[in-house]
Amino acid sequence: MADEEYRLLPATKGRVQCLPEKKQPLENCGFCIHCREFRVGNTFVKSPSLAYCMKCRVTEQVDYTKADAVRCADRKGEGFHSITNIIS
């Protein structure tokens, strides 16, 4: 998926508006199959949820307290979907 196909969700007080009726804590995004990156300052940091992706194998940590946005691949309005449902 190209960068322009992702949603950039602004973070306010440690939460993002995942769905129109639901805000999620940034920590949940770190375990969501849709989350791709967190914006920390002027840098995008890959999501810890990609640690189990055979292609990505992300191992870096995200300081959620400094993140001001989330790059999200959810284009169908499914909302938070935990990677633990897939890897367990």
GROMACS .gro file of C-alpha atoms in nm:
model
   88
    1MET     CA    1   0.000   0.000   0.000
    2ALA     CA    2   0.142   0.339  -0.096
    3ASP     CA    3   0.183   0.610   0.171
    4GLU     CA    4  -0.099   0.818   0.024
    5GLU     CA    5  -0.339   0.526   0.079
    6TYR     CA    6  -0.289   0.536   0.457
    7ARG     CA    7  -0.494   0.747   0.694
    8LEU     CA    8  -0.295   0.984   0.913
    9LEU     CA    9  -0.475   0.998   1.246
   10PRO     CA   10  -0.374   1.286   1.474
   11ALA     CA   11  -0.309   1.190   1.836
   12THR     CA   12  -0.461   1.402   2.112
   13LYS     CA   13  -0.394   1.328   2.479
   14GLY     CA   14  -0.255   0.986   2.389
   15ARG     CA   15  -0.557   0.877   2.185
   16VAL     CA   16  -0.658   0.860   1.817
   17GLN     CA   17  -1.004   0.873   1.661
   18CYS     CA   18  -0.994   0.521   1.519
   19LEU     CA   19  -1.362   0.516   1.423
   20PRO     CA   20  -1.613   0.803   1.425
   21GLU     CA   21  -1.762   0.670   1.748
   22LYS     CA   22  -1.445   0.535   1.910
   23LYS     CA   23  -1.110   0.668   2.030
   24GLN     CA   24  -0.827   0.426   2.103
   25PRO     CA   25  -0.520   0.471   2.323
   26LEU     CA   26  -0.195   0.486   2.126
   27GLU     CA   27  -0.076   0.174   2.307
   28ASN     CA   28  -0.358  -0.022   2.140
   29CYS     CA   29  -0.240   0.098   1.800
   30GLY     CA   30   0.094  -0.067   1.873
   31PHE     CA   31  -0.091  -0.401   1.874
   32CYS     CA   32  -0.329  -0.331   1.584
   33ILE     CA   33  -0.297  -0.504   1.247
   34HIS     CA   34  -0.383  -0.177   1.071
   35CYS     CA   35  -0.117   0.040   1.237
   36ARG     CA   36   0.189   0.102   1.021
   37GLU     CA   37   0.381   0.390   1.180
   38PHE     CA   38   0.378   0.648   1.457
   39ARG     CA   39   0.487   1.005   1.392
   40VAL     CA   40   0.727   1.121   1.660
   41GLY     CA   41   0.837   1.476   1.584
   42ASN     CA   42   0.936   1.482   1.217
   43THR     CA   43   1.012   1.110   1.199
   44PHE     CA   44   0.791   0.810   1.135
   45VAL     CA   45   0.868   0.506   1.351
   46LYS     CA   46   0.742   0.163   1.239
   47SER     CA   47   0.468   0.014   1.455
   48PRO     CA   48   0.559  -0.265   1.698
   49SER     CA   49   0.263  -0.457   1.550
   50LEU     CA   50   0.485  -0.523   1.247
   51ALA     CA   51   0.725  -0.732   1.458
   52TYR     CA   52   0.538  -1.044   1.350
   53CYS     CA   53   0.526  -0.947   0.982
   54MET     CA   54   0.759  -1.178   0.786
   55LYS     CA   55   0.852  -0.890   0.555
   56CYS     CA   56   0.909  -0.615   0.815
   57ARG     CA   57   1.031  -0.780   1.138
   58VAL     CA   58   1.024  -0.450   1.329
   59THR     CA   59   1.211  -0.452   1.660
   60GLU     CA   60   1.230  -0.082   1.754
   61GLN     CA   61   1.024   0.066   2.036
   62VAL     CA   62   0.788   0.363   2.010
   63ASP     CA   63   0.766   0.632   2.277
   64TYR     CA   64   0.388   0.668   2.274
   65THR     CA   65   0.406   0.978   2.494
   66LYS     CA   66   0.586   1.163   2.213
   67ALA     CA   67   0.379   1.034   1.921
   68ASP     CA   68   0.150   1.294   1.765
   69ALA     CA   69  -0.004   1.086   1.484
   70VAL     CA   70  -0.057   0.732   1.360
   71ARG     CA   71  -0.034   0.611   1.001
   72CYS     CA   72  -0.320   0.363   0.969
   73ALA     CA   73  -0.398   0.116   0.688
   74ASP     CA   74  -0.764   0.066   0.788
   75ARG     CA   75  -0.955   0.175   0.477
   76LYS     CA   76  -1.271  -0.026   0.546
   77GLY     CA   77  -1.361   0.121   0.885
   78GLU     CA   78  -1.295  -0.200   1.078
   79GLY     CA   79  -1.129  -0.021   1.370
   80PHE     CA   80  -0.890  -0.174   1.621
   81HIS     CA   81  -0.803  -0.535   1.540
   82SER     CA   82  -0.545  -0.692   1.770
   83ILE     CA   83  -0.251  -0.885   1.626
   84THR     CA   84  -0.287  -1.125   1.919
   85ASN     CA   85  -0.592  -1.274   1.746
   86ILE     CA   86  -0.364  -1.370   1.458
   87ILE     CA   87  -0.050  -1.486   1.636
   88SER     CA   88  -0.211  -1.691   1.912
   0.00000   0.00000   0.00000
